[in-house]
XYZ file of C-alpha atoms in Angstrom:
564
model
C -33.479 80.899 -303.109
C -36.105 83.064 -304.824
C -37.935 81.801 -307.898
C -36.141 83.086 -311.056
C -39.478 83.393 -312.882
C -40.611 86.022 -310.399
C -38.067 88.524 -311.655
C -35.911 88.381 -308.527
C -32.167 88.525 -308.862
C -30.452 85.143 -308.543
C -28.773 84.707 -305.159
C -25.373 82.997 -305.233
C -24.805 80.514 -302.429
C -21.259 80.874 -301.147
C -21.093 77.428 -299.589
C -23.117 74.252 -299.934
C -23.693 71.898 -297.024
C -21.520 68.807 -296.800
C -24.351 66.394 -297.618
C -25.198 68.223 -300.870
C -21.538 68.613 -301.798
C -20.844 64.890 -301.421
C -23.978 63.946 -303.380
C -23.544 66.752 -305.949
C -27.007 68.115 -305.253
C -28.195 71.701 -305.472
C -28.046 73.419 -302.074
C -29.831 76.640 -301.086
C -27.454 77.334 -298.178
C -30.154 77.196 -295.501
C -30.010 75.153 -292.340
C -31.391 72.646 -292.850
C -31.252 73.105 -296.625
C -34.151 72.150 -298.861
C -32.394 69.104 -300.287
C -31.528 67.639 -296.870
C -35.063 68.316 -295.657
C -36.549 66.610 -298.693
C -34.307 63.541 -298.627
C -33.886 63.198 -294.862
C -30.137 63.826 -294.893
C -28.150 65.167 -291.947
C -27.464 68.790 -292.857
C -24.212 70.293 -291.669
C -21.488 72.607 -292.878
C -17.709 72.479 -292.664
C -15.599 75.580 -292.259
C -11.847 75.891 -291.663
C -11.576 72.175 -290.931
C -14.295 72.339 -288.253
C -17.802 70.954 -288.323
C -20.051 73.989 -287.884
C -23.507 75.220 -288.772
C -24.655 78.473 -290.377
C -25.313 81.420 -288.129
C -28.820 82.052 -286.904
C -28.994 85.205 -289.009
C -28.237 83.337 -292.227
C -30.622 80.544 -291.295
C -33.413 83.060 -290.601
C -32.933 84.863 -293.926
C -32.948 81.695 -295.946
C -36.099 80.457 -294.278
C -38.145 83.504 -295.338
C -38.748 81.983 -298.756
C -39.707 78.535 -297.499
C -43.244 77.349 -297.982
C -43.896 76.216 -294.416
C -45.083 78.934 -292.027
C -44.055 79.450 -288.431
C -47.129 77.880 -286.910
C -47.559 74.992 -284.557
C -49.214 73.036 -287.373
C -46.476 73.600 -289.900
C -43.967 70.899 -288.941
C -41.667 69.554 -291.611
C -42.527 66.067 -292.763
C -39.058 64.584 -293.306
C -35.640 64.616 -291.672
C -37.197 65.096 -288.222
C -34.844 62.735 -286.430
C -31.643 64.249 -287.769
C -32.498 67.927 -288.064
C -30.952 68.980 -284.771
C -27.480 67.609 -285.186
C -26.139 70.988 -284.045
C -26.748 69.649 -280.550
C -23.183 68.475 -280.875
C -21.750 72.008 -280.910
C -19.104 72.611 -278.285
C -18.745 76.368 -278.632
C -19.778 77.383 -275.136
C -17.362 78.892 -272.651
C -16.865 79.184 -268.917
C -16.622 82.597 -267.350
C -13.677 83.550 -265.192
C -15.766 83.017 -262.071
C -16.627 79.486 -263.158
C -20.251 80.148 -264.168
C -21.604 78.893 -267.467
C -22.230 81.259 -270.331
C -25.207 80.982 -272.660
C -25.080 78.101 -275.122
C -22.999 76.282 -272.528
C -23.405 72.645 -273.423
C -21.052 69.867 -274.563
C -22.240 67.067 -276.841
C -25.885 66.085 -276.335
C -28.150 63.844 -278.389
C -30.795 65.339 -280.657
C -33.521 63.782 -278.469
C -32.267 65.412 -275.262
C -34.206 67.925 -273.191
C -31.444 70.440 -273.880
C -31.708 70.287 -277.675
C -35.498 69.851 -277.972
C -36.367 73.597 -277.751
C -33.917 74.237 -280.573
C -35.419 71.318 -282.474
C -38.851 72.930 -282.229
C -37.493 76.307 -283.300
C -35.969 74.800 -286.424
C -39.030 72.717 -287.208
C -41.380 75.671 -286.742
C -39.223 77.875 -289.001
C -38.825 80.399 -286.172
C -37.054 83.683 -286.972
C -35.241 83.359 -283.626
C -33.834 79.927 -282.926
C -33.500 78.984 -279.229
C -29.933 78.620 -278.077
C -28.521 75.250 -277.188
C -28.363 75.396 -273.414
C -29.967 73.694 -270.407
C -32.996 75.942 -269.955
C -34.639 75.709 -266.498
C -32.272 72.953 -265.403
C -32.584 74.009 -261.755
C -33.931 76.859 -259.635
C -30.591 78.655 -259.244
C -31.027 78.812 -255.495
C -27.237 78.482 -255.184
C -24.478 80.144 -257.164
C -22.414 78.003 -259.473
C -19.246 76.940 -257.624
C -16.290 79.056 -258.761
C -13.132 77.656 -260.223
C -10.661 76.590 -257.554
C -7.837 75.021 -259.592
C -4.943 77.344 -260.304
C -2.042 77.338 -262.741
C 0.840 76.033 -260.652
C 2.726 73.266 -262.464
C 5.602 75.624 -263.286
C 6.158 76.216 -259.592
C 6.103 72.490 -258.812
C 8.717 71.310 -261.293
C 11.337 72.914 -263.524
C 11.131 72.735 -267.303
C 14.284 70.576 -267.380
C 12.822 67.990 -265.002
C 9.475 68.080 -266.785
C 11.207 67.508 -270.115
C 13.033 64.487 -268.707
C 9.776 62.988 -267.421
C 8.064 63.560 -270.770
C 10.917 61.784 -272.539
C 10.645 58.898 -270.073
C 6.942 58.675 -270.839
C 7.466 58.398 -274.599
C 10.396 56.000 -274.212
C 8.086 53.589 -272.377
C 6.215 53.008 -275.676
C 3.019 52.730 -273.695
C -0.213 52.654 -275.726
C -0.986 56.010 -274.111
C 1.822 57.516 -276.192
C -0.129 56.774 -279.349
C -2.444 59.791 -279.220
C 0.272 62.391 -278.562
C 3.108 63.697 -280.704
C 6.283 64.029 -278.653
C 7.835 66.909 -280.576
C 4.769 69.140 -280.633
C 3.940 68.327 -277.030
C 7.410 69.374 -275.889
C 6.959 72.614 -277.822
C 3.764 73.266 -275.858
C 5.681 72.598 -272.640
C 8.368 75.113 -273.583
C 5.704 77.729 -274.318
C 3.874 77.067 -271.055
C 6.986 77.365 -268.882
C 8.002 80.476 -270.842
C 4.776 82.208 -269.775
C 2.525 81.438 -272.756
C -0.409 79.911 -270.877
C -1.623 76.633 -272.408
C -4.596 76.310 -270.066
C -5.585 74.176 -267.083
C -6.441 71.064 -269.170
C -2.884 71.130 -270.477
C -1.552 71.332 -266.917
C -3.667 68.302 -266.016
C -2.230 66.471 -269.026
C 1.414 67.278 -268.322
C 0.866 66.411 -264.648
C -0.601 63.063 -265.682
C 2.384 62.345 -267.905
C 4.800 63.192 -265.092
C 2.852 60.981 -262.688
C 2.871 58.111 -265.186
C 6.608 58.477 -265.785
C 7.332 58.625 -262.060
C 6.000 55.063 -261.714
C 8.516 53.746 -264.246
C 11.316 56.118 -263.260
C 10.865 57.435 -259.692
C 11.488 61.126 -259.135
C 14.094 62.334 -256.694
C 11.397 63.618 -254.357
C 8.360 61.508 -253.534
C 6.668 64.615 -252.142
C 7.140 66.402 -255.460
C 5.448 63.517 -257.280
C 2.490 63.613 -254.872
C 2.135 67.383 -255.275
C 2.001 67.102 -259.059
C -0.487 64.222 -258.919
C -2.691 66.174 -256.501
C -2.520 69.165 -258.828
C -3.843 67.028 -261.692
C -6.622 65.753 -259.445
C -7.626 69.293 -258.457
C -8.029 70.220 -262.135
C -9.896 67.063 -263.126
C -12.404 67.571 -260.315
C -12.837 71.327 -260.710
C -16.443 72.247 -261.554
C -15.562 75.005 -263.982
C -13.021 72.864 -265.848
C -15.070 69.701 -266.284
C -18.127 71.751 -267.267
C -16.391 72.311 -270.602
C -14.494 69.113 -271.428
C -11.549 69.255 -273.787
C -9.558 66.521 -275.477
C -6.605 67.348 -273.226
C -8.881 66.761 -270.242
C -9.824 63.308 -271.546
C -6.176 62.411 -272.164
C -5.322 63.586 -268.641
C -8.127 61.399 -267.252
C -6.676 58.375 -269.056
C -3.224 59.013 -267.612
C -4.613 59.495 -264.132
C -6.372 56.150 -264.517
C -3.033 54.514 -265.308
C -1.478 56.112 -262.235
C -4.357 54.901 -260.064
C -3.968 51.401 -261.516
C -0.491 51.361 -260.010
C -1.311 53.024 -256.693
C -5.026 52.786 -255.806
C -7.709 50.139 -255.308
C -9.423 48.352 -258.219
C -12.679 50.157 -257.427
C -11.127 53.619 -257.736
C -9.391 52.628 -260.965
C -12.650 51.343 -262.445
C -14.475 54.559 -261.556
C -11.782 56.585 -263.301
C -12.025 54.462 -266.449
C -15.806 54.923 -266.486
C -15.349 58.674 -266.110
C -13.061 58.659 -269.145
C -15.750 56.919 -271.184
C -18.350 59.511 -270.211
C -16.017 62.387 -271.043
C -15.366 60.823 -274.444
C -19.098 60.742 -275.132
C -19.577 64.311 -273.915
C -16.958 65.351 -276.479
C -18.809 63.507 -279.238
C -15.658 61.475 -279.769
C -17.688 58.350 -280.543
C -18.920 59.898 -283.783
C -16.974 59.402 -286.963
C -15.216 62.476 -288.342
C -12.187 63.168 -290.477
C -11.786 66.713 -289.219
C -9.017 68.145 -287.082
C -10.152 69.130 -283.595
C -8.633 72.056 -281.799
C -8.243 71.424 -278.096
C -7.375 73.966 -275.453
C -3.752 73.984 -276.593
C -3.146 70.932 -278.799
C -4.268 70.286 -282.342
C -5.754 66.791 -282.543
C -5.763 65.000 -285.884
C -8.582 62.618 -286.763
C -6.172 59.692 -286.260
C -5.177 60.934 -282.800
C -8.834 61.349 -281.830
C -9.668 57.809 -282.973
C -6.636 56.414 -281.165
C -7.611 58.207 -277.955
C -11.225 57.033 -278.141
C -10.425 53.363 -278.702
C -7.738 53.324 -276.021
C -10.330 54.678 -273.583
C -12.756 51.928 -274.639
C -10.099 49.206 -274.366
C -9.013 50.283 -270.893
C -12.557 50.465 -269.558
C -13.427 47.070 -270.977
C -10.369 45.385 -269.457
C -10.666 46.852 -265.963
C -14.421 46.167 -265.947
C -13.866 42.483 -266.707
C -11.093 42.235 -264.148
C -13.633 43.380 -261.555
C -16.573 41.471 -263.042
C -18.472 44.711 -263.653
C -20.251 46.174 -266.640
C -18.256 48.266 -269.112
C -19.665 51.635 -270.099
C -21.691 51.222 -273.299
C -21.975 54.232 -275.624
C -24.874 54.066 -278.032
C -24.519 54.634 -281.787
C -20.746 54.545 -282.019
C -19.765 55.499 -285.565
C -16.107 56.230 -284.883
C -14.214 53.862 -287.163
C -11.639 51.485 -285.748
C -8.375 53.168 -286.810
C -5.953 50.240 -286.752
C -5.539 47.867 -289.715
C -4.580 44.249 -289.068
C -1.051 45.002 -290.239
C -0.600 47.651 -287.532
C 1.733 46.351 -284.814
C 1.929 49.542 -282.741
C 1.206 49.282 -279.030
C -2.149 51.151 -279.231
C -3.281 48.831 -282.051
C -2.351 45.658 -280.172
C -3.897 46.888 -276.915
C -7.211 47.703 -278.581
C -7.199 44.499 -280.641
C -6.737 42.369 -277.519
C -9.103 44.176 -275.156
C -11.904 44.590 -277.669
C -12.352 40.822 -277.762
C -13.861 41.099 -274.277
C -17.656 41.290 -274.468
C -19.578 44.473 -273.767
C -22.818 42.722 -272.855
C -23.091 40.023 -270.215
C -23.441 36.593 -271.819
C -22.482 34.567 -268.777
C -24.287 31.255 -268.808
C -24.164 30.938 -272.588
C -21.362 28.429 -272.975
C -21.247 28.464 -276.769
C -20.686 32.216 -276.859
C -18.008 32.128 -274.169
C -16.063 29.263 -275.729
C -16.314 30.834 -279.183
C -15.019 34.117 -277.796
C -12.056 32.372 -276.166
C -11.314 30.506 -279.401
C -11.428 33.758 -281.387
C -9.069 35.428 -278.946
C -6.577 32.590 -279.139
C -6.650 32.824 -282.939
C -6.037 36.571 -282.774
C -3.177 35.996 -280.370
C -1.562 33.420 -282.643
C -1.637 35.855 -285.570
C -0.346 38.830 -283.550
C 3.320 39.498 -282.941
C 3.783 41.000 -279.487
C 7.282 42.278 -278.825
C 6.651 44.465 -275.802
C 6.569 42.606 -272.481
C 3.885 44.908 -271.080
C 1.510 43.914 -273.873
C 2.246 40.240 -273.216
C 0.940 40.810 -269.699
C -2.174 42.474 -271.113
C -2.707 39.524 -273.469
C -2.507 37.156 -270.503
C -4.937 39.306 -268.502
C -7.496 39.178 -271.311
C -6.987 35.436 -271.714
C -7.541 34.766 -268.008
C -10.660 36.978 -268.041
C -12.167 34.860 -270.804
C -11.189 31.630 -269.055
C -12.771 32.692 -265.765
C -16.042 33.488 -267.525
C -16.208 29.879 -268.688
C -15.017 28.329 -265.463
C -17.377 30.076 -263.053
C -20.479 28.847 -264.912
C -19.411 25.275 -264.203
C -17.720 24.308 -267.460
C -14.175 23.591 -268.496
C -12.175 24.396 -271.592
C -11.035 21.881 -274.169
C -7.659 20.209 -273.847
C -6.193 22.227 -276.718
C -7.548 25.476 -275.259
C -6.027 24.582 -271.907
C -2.623 24.111 -273.509
C -2.987 27.440 -275.318
C -3.859 29.208 -272.070
C -0.766 27.731 -270.421
C 1.386 28.964 -273.307
C -0.037 32.481 -272.901
C 0.792 32.350 -269.207
C 4.326 31.182 -269.915
C 4.785 34.222 -272.121
C 3.618 36.397 -269.230
C 6.188 34.800 -266.872
C 8.941 35.525 -269.383
C 7.679 39.103 -269.772
C 7.795 39.618 -266.001
C 11.387 38.424 -265.855
C 12.284 40.778 -268.699
C 10.597 43.788 -267.074
C 12.317 43.064 -263.770
C 15.680 43.021 -265.533
C 14.840 46.368 -267.149
C 13.745 47.836 -263.815
C 10.254 48.722 -265.090
C 7.641 48.129 -262.373
C 4.548 47.840 -264.560
C 1.505 47.656 -262.325
C 0.310 44.244 -263.497
C 3.571 42.410 -262.830
C 2.116 40.769 -259.732
C -1.571 40.553 -260.626
C -0.962 38.735 -263.931
C 1.283 36.157 -262.269
C -1.196 35.647 -259.444
C -4.092 35.094 -261.835
C -1.956 32.720 -263.905
C -1.224 30.655 -260.793
C -4.938 30.521 -259.946
C -5.698 29.504 -263.525
C -3.094 26.716 -263.379
C -4.645 25.357 -260.178
C -8.087 25.527 -261.752
C -7.013 23.777 -264.972
C -5.693 20.925 -262.807
C -3.842 19.059 -265.509
C -0.274 17.864 -265.882
C 0.719 20.742 -268.178
C -0.637 23.339 -265.784
C 0.880 21.849 -262.632
C 4.301 21.687 -264.263
C 4.238 25.486 -264.760
C 3.026 26.229 -261.247
C 6.469 26.082 -259.674
C 7.985 28.487 -262.227
C 5.105 30.902 -261.650
C 5.647 30.878 -257.892
C 9.364 31.479 -258.431
C 8.519 34.489 -260.606
C 6.249 35.884 -257.873
C 9.037 35.426 -255.335
C 11.382 37.246 -257.709
C 8.951 40.167 -257.903
C 8.888 40.160 -254.107
C 12.683 40.431 -253.952
C 12.560 43.550 -256.148
C 9.426 45.157 -254.721
C 8.750 43.838 -251.217
C 5.307 44.556 -249.869
C 2.412 43.093 -247.932
C 0.360 42.448 -251.072
C 2.946 40.005 -252.427
C 3.127 38.210 -249.076
C -0.659 37.835 -249.092
C -0.613 36.578 -252.679
C 1.980 33.881 -251.928
C 0.184 32.847 -248.753
C -3.122 32.531 -250.592
C -1.568 30.436 -253.351
C 0.007 28.090 -250.793
C -3.405 27.619 -249.202
C -4.942 26.738 -252.563
C -2.113 24.381 -253.468
C -2.427 22.659 -250.100
C -6.171 22.245 -250.570
C -5.672 20.809 -254.055
C -3.010 18.460 -252.713
C -5.337 17.196 -249.973
C -8.007 16.351 -252.505
C -5.505 14.449 -254.622
C -4.204 12.591 -251.580
C -7.740 11.477 -250.734
C -8.285 10.426 -254.319
C -5.039 8.488 -254.238
C -6.097 6.799 -250.986
C -9.329 5.758 -252.645
C -7.470 4.286 -255.618
C -5.133 2.439 -253.290
C -8.125 1.075 -251.404
C -9.712 -0.121 -254.620
C -6.431 -1.655 -255.730
C -6.056 -3.484 -252.409
C -9.641 -4.734 -252.556
C -9.252 -6.070 -256.067
C -6.186 -8.169 -255.345
C -7.197 -9.059 -251.780
C -5.331 -8.613 -248.553
C -6.140 -4.922 -248.043
C -9.823 -4.847 -248.805
C -10.716 -3.554 -245.359
C -9.082 -0.245 -246.252
C -12.057 0.773 -248.360
C -14.480 0.983 -245.454
C -12.427 3.796 -243.963
C -12.910 6.006 -247.037
C -15.981 8.189 -246.529
C -17.644 10.980 -248.431
C -15.758 13.421 -246.265
C -12.586 12.490 -248.096
C -13.923 14.057 -251.275
C -15.633 17.125 -249.840
C -13.104 19.921 -249.226
C -15.638 21.807 -247.135
C -15.846 18.939 -244.590
C -12.107 18.609 -244.150
C -10.671 20.127 -240.988
C -7.219 20.892 -242.368
C -8.303 24.301 -243.641
C -11.054 26.752 -242.470
C -13.149 26.754 -245.639
C -16.068 28.382 -243.855
C -14.139 31.659 -244.081
C -14.183 31.580 -247.875
C -16.824 32.775 -250.264
C -17.272 32.300 -253.985
C -17.817 36.047 -254.154
C -14.226 36.493 -253.078
C -12.559 34.006 -255.411
C -14.202 32.984 -258.626
C -12.023 29.899 -258.947
C -13.533 28.241 -255.840
C -15.820 26.288 -258.170
C -12.719 24.525 -259.505
C -12.940 22.192 -256.504
C -16.446 21.081 -257.438
C -16.978 18.328 -260.013
C -17.437 19.731 -263.498
C -20.972 19.064 -264.654
C -22.943 20.098 -267.687
C -26.618 20.841 -267.754
């Protein structure tokens, strides 16, 4: 703004930046404004519910009166770290041939190579500010791959069948339902099938929902299900589509991860969950905002965005711990946790349970691991879980925390052991309930199998009493869903039970030998008891040389528990 004493006409600023508005400071409408530059605030503007920045033309005009000149020596002295927050702009587009237009960049940090030229332009008060795009990223010796995915969902399934699958999805009350509104989503479906194109990300999302629902309620044609799932995959892997991520694309990635959890290997499922985390960061979803985001076709409220982000985090953390791998860690997460303690919705419970799993590896630090298990058990005691699927998730998290303690050579306390058994009992009841309802949730078998392994590892009277009921539940799952995986699981558990029994028989023989020696008459029995009786790896009843602790983390349960 010009100095009033110089006789210039006062310029009215139509809109102040958000930082000045919230602090009730005088704003000159520049970007960055004088107040934000002086106090080191993050300067940004809000318009029509969206977080935006002034145009380059307005920014250039307002900088003409600033005291710093456009020279290499005239760098601003404050606010340097936060001055290029417009690196988060997502306004770029993809051309019809799949190539990237100028300013084609999703969320990037202010310290990135992409945003640094713009940073310099703003700092140097340049009349022309460099665009936010990956300058000189490569030599362009090959053309950008064109878009290959096509709009085809309407030809794969009728609107009536799609509507039924969407209703099945929402009736499941899965945590994934938490970030979508059923009524508005069905309206989008009606528009799309009526010829009002909702975009490829929407097709990936509706395909993911149909695939998810087909697990719980199989479609009439297995080939139709596979075609729809493949269609979603073709969109999620298309270069031109993923170059410009949308919230619908992230939601579709989450749903595909759930489908893979039920049909693919753990490794593939983990990769998909990691991809979802990276897409969330590329959207800037980890940053706190109360604004409404407009996707390709769906309007996302701030609550829906927060719910989507934390569900992505919870899923990645759980699958990473189930595989003993590192979760994806996003730096500087400011997105607030959206669920109060009183919230008993399925997304809230899922996130509350899974977020107790550690992000960083603390294996070997017993105090931290035991404290984390104790905290989880307290959370579980204060949480009412009505849905059987979430009871399975609670058991999965509990067993993850137990294994972390057990594999470093320590055991849990007696009270913790009883609590773990109670959690497992709840999982057995949940499995029976889901089988009665005809809902084949993907962790029906895996949760029971891990509970059985945990019972064998705990090796106490309470745990062994529950082992038979757990095996009966696994056999019941087998009667409903016969397959080779269940046969392998039962066979493996029988091997472990037999090995545990052999150790106990040897221990009993030793006690009998001691008893006979003490009272006389059978003292010669003791000389037949050798060290081999207590070393499972020297016994010939089972080929232990084929086993590896890398394959089963509960192998250490056979070794004496020692503390260093």
